[in-house]
Amino acid sequence: MEFARKMYRIGLDVGGTFTDFVVSDRDAGTLRFFKTPSTPSDPSEAIVEGIRQVLDLFSIAPHEVEYVGHGTTVATNMIIERRGVKTGLLTTQGFRDVLAIGRQTRPDLFDYSVVKPEPLIRRVHRLVVDERLDAQGQVLTPLDTDSVDAALDELARAKVEAVAICFLHSYRNPSHEQLVRDKVAARLPGVFVSISSEVLPEFREFERMSTTALNAYVGPKMKAYLDRLRTNIAASGLKVEPLTVHSNGGLLPMKTVEQLPVLTCLSGPAAGVVGAASIGRAADILDLVTFDVGGTSTDVSLITGGRPKFTSERLVAGFPVKLPMIDIHVIGAGGGSIAAVDDASALKIGPRSAGAVPGPVAFGKGGTEATLTDANIVLRRLNPTALLEGRLKVDHDAARKAIHDQIAGPLGISVDAAAYGMLRIATANMSRAIRAVSSEHGYDLAKLTLFAFGGAGPLFASDVAVECGMPQILVPQEPGTLCARGVLLSDVSRDFVRTTLFTADDLSWPRISACVSTMAQEGRDWLAFEQIPPSDRLINITLDARYLGQNHNLRVTLPGDGSGSLSLFVDAFHETHRREFGYELPEHPVEVVNCRVQAVGRLPDLPNPTLSPGISLAAAMVDERDVYFGQAGWRPTTVYHRALLPLGTPLIGPAIIDEMSSTIVLRPDQTGIADSAGNFIIKTLA
């Protein structure tokens, strides 16, 4: 007799402190969760070791795994820490210093201490060649191969490991870039090559050059990381090649990521926003601020109407990246953020983090500097003896001594006041980030729900919600692994863009439609190459447009097949402009700047987790300990095991709710309830 083979899907996310795993059993409709410490020196080690432990822990045979998707910050960390490779740049005569000149904008007009980051490519390695195209892509100066050869000789002597190629107006005509790319491949074998007409065929020279340079800078090391990951996963017995989340929340095959690693600059955080949007829609809570607090950073994003907010440009470590991505605001505040007293006796939190190695003092892995995690342990908001369901032992006394010696002593205050002061400063910083994505853009925080996840999100959410005036918090099941869960909720996707710069009228509309049609076919061809079944293919089409003479663009969605009349598009643009800026100019010409196509390959839906509700609050109690709540002081607080909570039974604070991946803090002025979807909903009492 043959038995049906069970099939599992694994989503994983590499964080600065922990690597998280979520396993979906497609047949049983269950989700299982796991965390293991990250290995910053080689993130693939934690991934492979975690997969091995997951297979053993949940009794899964390697051949039963049909899918592995992963989110990673490898490329981002390389840029932040400037650990990429020696890179060369080839550009048009006269444009050697574009990376250094930039836009001459200042993040703070009156702060003269702000220093722009040095370009990742040194000037001696930024070389020019003789060639020139006009704004329509017509050749003004033919490509001089002798100047190309001379530049390549210099780069060969410099022993560069990557070359970025960005010529003026190549988004209109890529032929010169393609010819030079072929010459680099022939003259410098093994050197990674990145050309702007493939990375970003879009106008604005500085942003296009910066994005292309970043892609080349991280390319070789990202490829080496993916090669190790591919080899080690295969050695573990799995027969599938992992997919990688990119910054717009979709998944890409490894081959594409190897060519365009810059697409992964917000890989893991984007997956978390995708997961939050999906869970919010299932709970019929469509307007959210996502609040993802990990070991090194806090990531916040806005979701309205059940859909994340997107942007086409952001800074990564001060360098512009102009690609479609979920709009996520990042600050250096996480569980591992280090506290210190400065020369003026002011208490500062972050942005330095203890990370996974050496980690917080309480973890006993060599950390010596007091962190926010140590403060939560001292105040007994976190279990003062062990985390991760007992797998991670913690040293309460060591954490208390570190805060006494480094914070309380220098400030002349008690250890309790010092630890709580650390949390208050972190809360203020996190609240400022939330306002930056919401109230500063006209959204009323009193009408939004705080969606708290990450290992430390639920620890801070109750205080942050009160600070921001947000009446409701949603904490999903196992919030510390939500980014990994979001990987399982993501579809395969890739974005295509072309600059048009046509005034939208009867003469240009056929050309715009032809551009959209060509790009849509490129998207369908890519989906076919990735072997996505026709029934699961989806094409999303948008146009970046503006009033003629404006400098900022708005995105207008077209029907999936690109059809639609000129008048319908223009009306939609006027309506979008009115909604965003409060006015419209019906008689003013509209200019189409870029055509965008997103090719989507839909993956199987993730099953809703099957829950076994608890019997009563009394049965869910696991401990009682005194917990510090600021002005309320130390309060006797009941600790509950989240998986044992009964559904629909109100829980009055103060309370602590523990689970494997995180801890929820319920203040004395708050109440919480577990719903049937596995979420825990917190409301602040009036």
PDB file of N, CA and C in Angstrom, residues 44-99:
ATOM      1  N   SER A  44      24.755  31.850   5.952  1.00  0.00           N
ATOM      2  CA  SER A  44      24.286  30.562   5.442  1.00  0.00           C
ATOM      3  C   SER A  44      24.479  29.447   6.464  1.00  0.00           C
ATOM      4  N   GLU A  45      25.445  29.603   7.400  1.00  0.00           N
ATOM      5  CA  GLU A  45      25.663  28.570   8.411  1.00  0.00           C
ATOM      6  C   GLU A  45      24.436  28.419   9.306  1.00  0.00           C
ATOM      7  N   ALA A  46      23.881  29.545   9.768  1.00  0.00           N
ATOM      8  CA  ALA A  46      22.690  29.478  10.618  1.00  0.00           C
ATOM      9  C   ALA A  46      21.503  28.926   9.843  1.00  0.00           C
ATOM     10  N   ILE A  47      21.410  29.279   8.559  1.00  0.00           N
ATOM     11  CA  ILE A  47      20.302  28.773   7.740  1.00  0.00           C
ATOM     12  C   ILE A  47      20.354  27.257   7.648  1.00  0.00           C
ATOM     13  N   VAL A  48      21.506  26.726   7.283  1.00  0.00           N
ATOM     14  CA  VAL A  48      21.629  25.280   7.086  1.00  0.00           C
ATOM     15  C   VAL A  48      21.491  24.535   8.409  1.00  0.00           C
ATOM     16  N   GLU A  49      22.115  25.055   9.480  1.00  0.00           N
ATOM     17  CA  GLU A  49      21.984  24.412  10.777  1.00  0.00           C
ATOM     18  C   GLU A  49      20.535  24.470  11.256  1.00  0.00           C
ATOM     19  N   GLY A  50      19.866  25.599  11.017  1.00  0.00           N
ATOM     20  CA  GLY A  50      18.464  25.717  11.397  1.00  0.00           C
ATOM     21  C   GLY A  50      17.579  24.747  10.637  1.00  0.00           C
ATOM     22  N   ILE A  51      17.821  24.596   9.326  1.00  0.00           N
ATOM     23  CA  ILE A  51      17.042  23.636   8.545  1.00  0.00           C
ATOM     24  C   ILE A  51      17.246  22.225   9.089  1.00  0.00           C
ATOM     25  N   ARG A  52      18.491  21.897   9.428  1.00  0.00           N
ATOM     26  CA  ARG A  52      18.757  20.566   9.982  1.00  0.00           C
ATOM     27  C   ARG A  52      17.970  20.350  11.274  1.00  0.00           C
ATOM     28  N   GLN A  53      17.973  21.350  12.160  1.00  0.00           N
ATOM     29  CA  GLN A  53      17.243  21.224  13.418  1.00  0.00           C
ATOM     30  C   GLN A  53      15.738  21.160  13.188  1.00  0.00           C
ATOM     31  N   VAL A  54      15.235  21.946  12.223  1.00  0.00           N
ATOM     32  CA  VAL A  54      13.802  21.931  11.918  1.00  0.00           C
ATOM     33  C   VAL A  54      13.372  20.549  11.429  1.00  0.00           C
ATOM     34  N   LEU A  55      14.155  19.962  10.530  1.00  0.00           N
ATOM     35  CA  LEU A  55      13.813  18.635  10.015  1.00  0.00           C
ATOM     36  C   LEU A  55      13.781  17.607  11.145  1.00  0.00           C
ATOM     37  N   ASP A  56      14.769  17.689  12.053  1.00  0.00           N
ATOM     38  CA  ASP A  56      14.806  16.742  13.178  1.00  0.00           C
ATOM     39  C   ASP A  56      13.664  16.994  14.159  1.00  0.00           C
ATOM     40  N   LEU A  57      13.460  18.277  14.515  1.00  0.00           N
ATOM     41  CA  LEU A  57      12.474  18.624  15.539  1.00  0.00           C
ATOM     42  C   LEU A  57      11.058  18.251  15.120  1.00  0.00           C
ATOM     43  N   PHE A  58      10.739  18.466  13.832  1.00  0.00           N
ATOM     44  CA  PHE A  58       9.376  18.232  13.365  1.00  0.00           C
ATOM     45  C   PHE A  58       9.228  16.942  12.565  1.00  0.00           C
ATOM     46  N   SER A  59      10.281  16.088  12.604  1.00  0.00           N
ATOM     47  CA  SER A  59      10.246  14.769  11.948  1.00  0.00           C
ATOM     48  C   SER A  59       9.870  14.881  10.468  1.00  0.00           C
ATOM     49  N   ILE A  60      10.611  15.725   9.756  1.00  0.00           N
ATOM     50  CA  ILE A  60      10.376  15.943   8.326  1.00  0.00           C
ATOM     51  C   ILE A  60      11.534  15.335   7.546  1.00  0.00           C
ATOM     52  N   ALA A  61      11.221  14.555   6.549  1.00  0.00           N
ATOM     53  CA  ALA A  61      12.252  14.001   5.669  1.00  0.00           C
ATOM     54  C   ALA A  61      12.632  15.051   4.630  1.00  0.00           C
ATOM     55  N   PRO A  62      13.923  15.161   4.255  1.00  0.00           N
ATOM     56  CA  PRO A  62      14.336  16.190   3.294  1.00  0.00           C
ATOM     57  C   PRO A  62      13.536  16.168   1.995  1.00  0.00           C
ATOM     58  N   HIS A  63      13.173  14.977   1.483  1.00  0.00           N
ATOM     59  CA  HIS A  63      12.462  14.916   0.208  1.00  0.00           C
ATOM     60  C   HIS A  63      11.021  15.398   0.327  1.00  0.00           C
ATOM     61  N   GLU A  64      10.544  15.630   1.587  1.00  0.00           N
ATOM     62  CA  GLU A  64       9.174  16.116   1.777  1.00  0.00           C
ATOM     63  C   GLU A  64       9.085  17.639   1.702  1.00  0.00           C
ATOM     64  N   VAL A  65      10.222  18.322   1.591  1.00  0.00           N
ATOM     65  CA  VAL A  65      10.236  19.787   1.494  1.00  0.00           C
ATOM     66  C   VAL A  65      10.126  20.180   0.021  1.00  0.00           C
ATOM     67  N   GLU A  66       9.040  20.877  -0.325  1.00  0.00           N
ATOM     68  CA  GLU A  66       8.806  21.248  -1.721  1.00  0.00           C
ATOM     69  C   GLU A  66       9.174  22.694  -2.025  1.00  0.00           C
ATOM     70  N   TYR A  67       9.498  23.470  -0.987  1.00  0.00           N
ATOM     71  CA  TYR A  67       9.737  24.903  -1.211  1.00  0.00           C
ATOM     72  C   TYR A  67      10.556  25.461  -0.055  1.00  0.00           C
ATOM     73  N   VAL A  68      11.538  26.295  -0.391  1.00  0.00           N
ATOM     74  CA  VAL A  68      12.280  27.069   0.606  1.00  0.00           C
ATOM     75  C   VAL A  68      12.386  28.499   0.088  1.00  0.00           C
ATOM     76  N   GLY A  69      11.932  29.458   0.882  1.00  0.00           N
ATOM     77  CA  GLY A  69      12.072  30.878   0.540  1.00  0.00           C
ATOM     78  C   GLY A  69      12.785  31.584   1.672  1.00  0.00           C
ATOM     79  N   HIS A  70      13.621  32.570   1.344  1.00  0.00           N
ATOM     80  CA  HIS A  70      14.351  33.217   2.423  1.00  0.00           C
ATOM     81  C   HIS A  70      14.493  34.714   2.211  1.00  0.00           C
ATOM     82  N   GLY A  71      14.452  35.424   3.340  1.00  0.00           N
ATOM     83  CA  GLY A  71      14.710  36.852   3.357  1.00  0.00           C
ATOM     84  C   GLY A  71      16.073  37.085   3.966  1.00  0.00           C
ATOM     85  N   THR A  72      16.790  38.047   3.440  1.00  0.00           N
ATOM     86  CA  THR A  72      18.168  38.250   3.890  1.00  0.00           C
ATOM     87  C   THR A  72      18.537  39.726   3.852  1.00  0.00           C
ATOM     88  N   THR A  73      19.397  40.119   4.761  1.00  0.00           N
ATOM     89  CA  THR A  73      19.936  41.483   4.762  1.00  0.00           C
ATOM     90  C   THR A  73      21.434  41.465   4.454  1.00  0.00           C
ATOM     91  N   VAL A  74      21.912  40.422   3.794  1.00  0.00           N
ATOM     92  CA  VAL A  74      23.333  40.304   3.486  1.00  0.00           C
ATOM     93  C   VAL A  74      23.810  41.499   2.663  1.00  0.00           C
ATOM     94  N   ALA A  75      23.079  41.842   1.591  1.00  0.00           N
ATOM     95  CA  ALA A  75      23.487  42.960   0.739  1.00  0.00           C
ATOM     96  C   ALA A  75      23.442  44.276   1.512  1.00  0.00           C
ATOM     97  N   THR A  76      22.378  44.485   2.289  1.00  0.00           N
ATOM     98  CA  THR A  76      22.248  45.720   3.063  1.00  0.00           C
ATOM     99  C   THR A  76      23.407  45.882   4.045  1.00  0.00           C
ATOM    100  N   ASN A  77      23.721  44.802   4.758  1.00  0.00           N
ATOM    101  CA  ASN A  77      24.795  44.877   5.746  1.00  0.00           C
ATOM    102  C   ASN A  77      26.146  45.154   5.089  1.00  0.00           C
ATOM    103  N   MET A  78      26.361  44.599   3.890  1.00  0.00           N
ATOM    104  CA  MET A  78      27.611  44.876   3.184  1.00  0.00           C
ATOM    105  C   MET A  78      27.741  46.357   2.859  1.00  0.00           C
ATOM    106  N   ILE A  79      26.620  46.977   2.476  1.00  0.00           N
ATOM    107  CA  ILE A  79      26.651  48.405   2.148  1.00  0.00           C
ATOM    108  C   ILE A  79      26.863  49.230   3.414  1.00  0.00           C
ATOM    109  N   ILE A  80      26.112  48.909   4.472  1.00  0.00           N
ATOM    110  CA  ILE A  80      26.222  49.668   5.723  1.00  0.00           C
ATOM    111  C   ILE A  80      27.635  49.583   6.282  1.00  0.00           C
ATOM    112  N   GLU A  81      28.203  48.384   6.257  1.00  0.00           N
ATOM    113  CA  GLU A  81      29.519  48.166   6.845  1.00  0.00           C
ATOM    114  C   GLU A  81      30.648  48.348   5.833  1.00  0.00           C
ATOM    115  N   ARG A  82      30.288  48.698   4.598  1.00  0.00           N
ATOM    116  CA  ARG A  82      31.264  48.924   3.522  1.00  0.00           C
ATOM    117  C   ARG A  82      32.200  47.717   3.364  1.00  0.00           C
ATOM    118  N   ARG A  83      31.593  46.550   3.247  1.00  0.00           N
ATOM    119  CA  ARG A  83      32.339  45.304   3.112  1.00  0.00           C
ATOM    120  C   ARG A  83      32.234  44.707   1.717  1.00  0.00           C
ATOM    121  N   GLY A  84      31.861  45.531   0.730  1.00  0.00           N
ATOM    122  CA  GLY A  84      31.804  45.034  -0.633  1.00  0.00           C
ATOM    123  C   GLY A  84      33.198  44.883  -1.216  1.00  0.00           C
ATOM    124  N   VAL A  85      33.258  44.702  -2.529  1.00  0.00           N
ATOM    125  CA  VAL A  85      34.545  44.451  -3.186  1.00  0.00           C
ATOM    126  C   VAL A  85      35.068  45.733  -3.837  1.00  0.00           C
ATOM    127  N   LYS A  86      36.358  45.715  -4.204  1.00  0.00           N
ATOM    128  CA  LYS A  86      36.936  46.826  -4.963  1.00  0.00           C
ATOM    129  C   LYS A  86      36.249  46.882  -6.321  1.00  0.00           C
ATOM    130  N   THR A  87      35.649  48.036  -6.622  1.00  0.00           N
ATOM    131  CA  THR A  87      34.783  48.164  -7.796  1.00  0.00           C
ATOM    132  C   THR A  87      35.265  49.290  -8.695  1.00  0.00           C
ATOM    133  N   GLY A  88      35.149  49.092  -9.989  1.00  0.00           N
ATOM    134  CA  GLY A  88      35.444  50.125 -10.961  1.00  0.00           C
ATOM    135  C   GLY A  88      34.176  50.639 -11.617  1.00  0.00           C
ATOM    136  N   LEU A  89      34.246  51.841 -12.163  1.00  0.00           N
ATOM    137  CA  LEU A  89      33.110  52.444 -12.864  1.00  0.00           C
ATOM    138  C   LEU A  89      33.567  52.951 -14.222  1.00  0.00           C
ATOM    139  N   LEU A  90      32.819  52.626 -15.262  1.00  0.00           N
ATOM    140  CA  LEU A  90      33.032  53.174 -16.595  1.00  0.00           C
ATOM    141  C   LEU A  90      31.833  54.029 -16.946  1.00  0.00           C
ATOM    142  N   THR A  91      32.088  55.287 -17.321  1.00  0.00           N
ATOM    143  CA  THR A  91      30.988  56.188 -17.640  1.00  0.00           C
ATOM    144  C   THR A  91      31.384  57.101 -18.790  1.00  0.00           C
ATOM    145  N   THR A  92      30.450  57.914 -19.217  1.00  0.00           N
ATOM    146  CA  THR A  92      30.640  58.826 -20.344  1.00  0.00           C
ATOM    147  C   THR A  92      31.612  59.949 -19.971  1.00  0.00           C
ATOM    148  N   GLN A  93      32.411  60.369 -20.956  1.00  0.00           N
ATOM    149  CA  GLN A  93      33.344  61.472 -20.754  1.00  0.00           C
ATOM    150  C   GLN A  93      32.603  62.672 -20.161  1.00  0.00           C
ATOM    151  N   GLY A  94      33.153  63.200 -19.040  1.00  0.00           N
ATOM    152  CA  GLY A  94      32.541  64.355 -18.399  1.00  0.00           C
ATOM    153  C   GLY A  94      31.666  64.024 -17.211  1.00  0.00           C
ATOM    154  N   PHE A  95      31.418  62.726 -16.954  1.00  0.00           N
ATOM    155  CA  PHE A  95      30.493  62.347 -15.881  1.00  0.00           C
ATOM    156  C   PHE A  95      31.177  61.486 -14.812  1.00  0.00           C
ATOM    157  N   ARG A  96      32.475  61.627 -14.713  1.00  0.00           N
ATOM    158  CA  ARG A  96      33.245  60.811 -13.773  1.00  0.00           C
ATOM    159  C   ARG A  96      32.842  61.047 -12.318  1.00  0.00           C
ATOM    160  N   ASP A  97      32.451  62.261 -11.986  1.00  0.00           N
ATOM    161  CA  ASP A  97      32.233  62.623 -10.587  1.00  0.00           C
ATOM    162  C   ASP A  97      30.760  62.703 -10.191  1.00  0.00           C
ATOM    163  N   VAL A  98      29.884  62.116 -10.972  1.00  0.00           N
ATOM    164  CA  VAL A  98      28.460  62.144 -10.642  1.00  0.00           C
ATOM    165  C   VAL A  98      28.199  61.530  -9.265  1.00  0.00           C
ATOM    166  N   LEU A  99      28.866  60.415  -8.951  1.00  0.00           N
ATOM    167  CA  LEU A  99      28.648  59.764  -7.665  1.00  0.00           C
ATOM    168  C   LEU A  99      29.047  60.663  -6.496  1.00  0.00           C
TER     169      LEU A  99
END
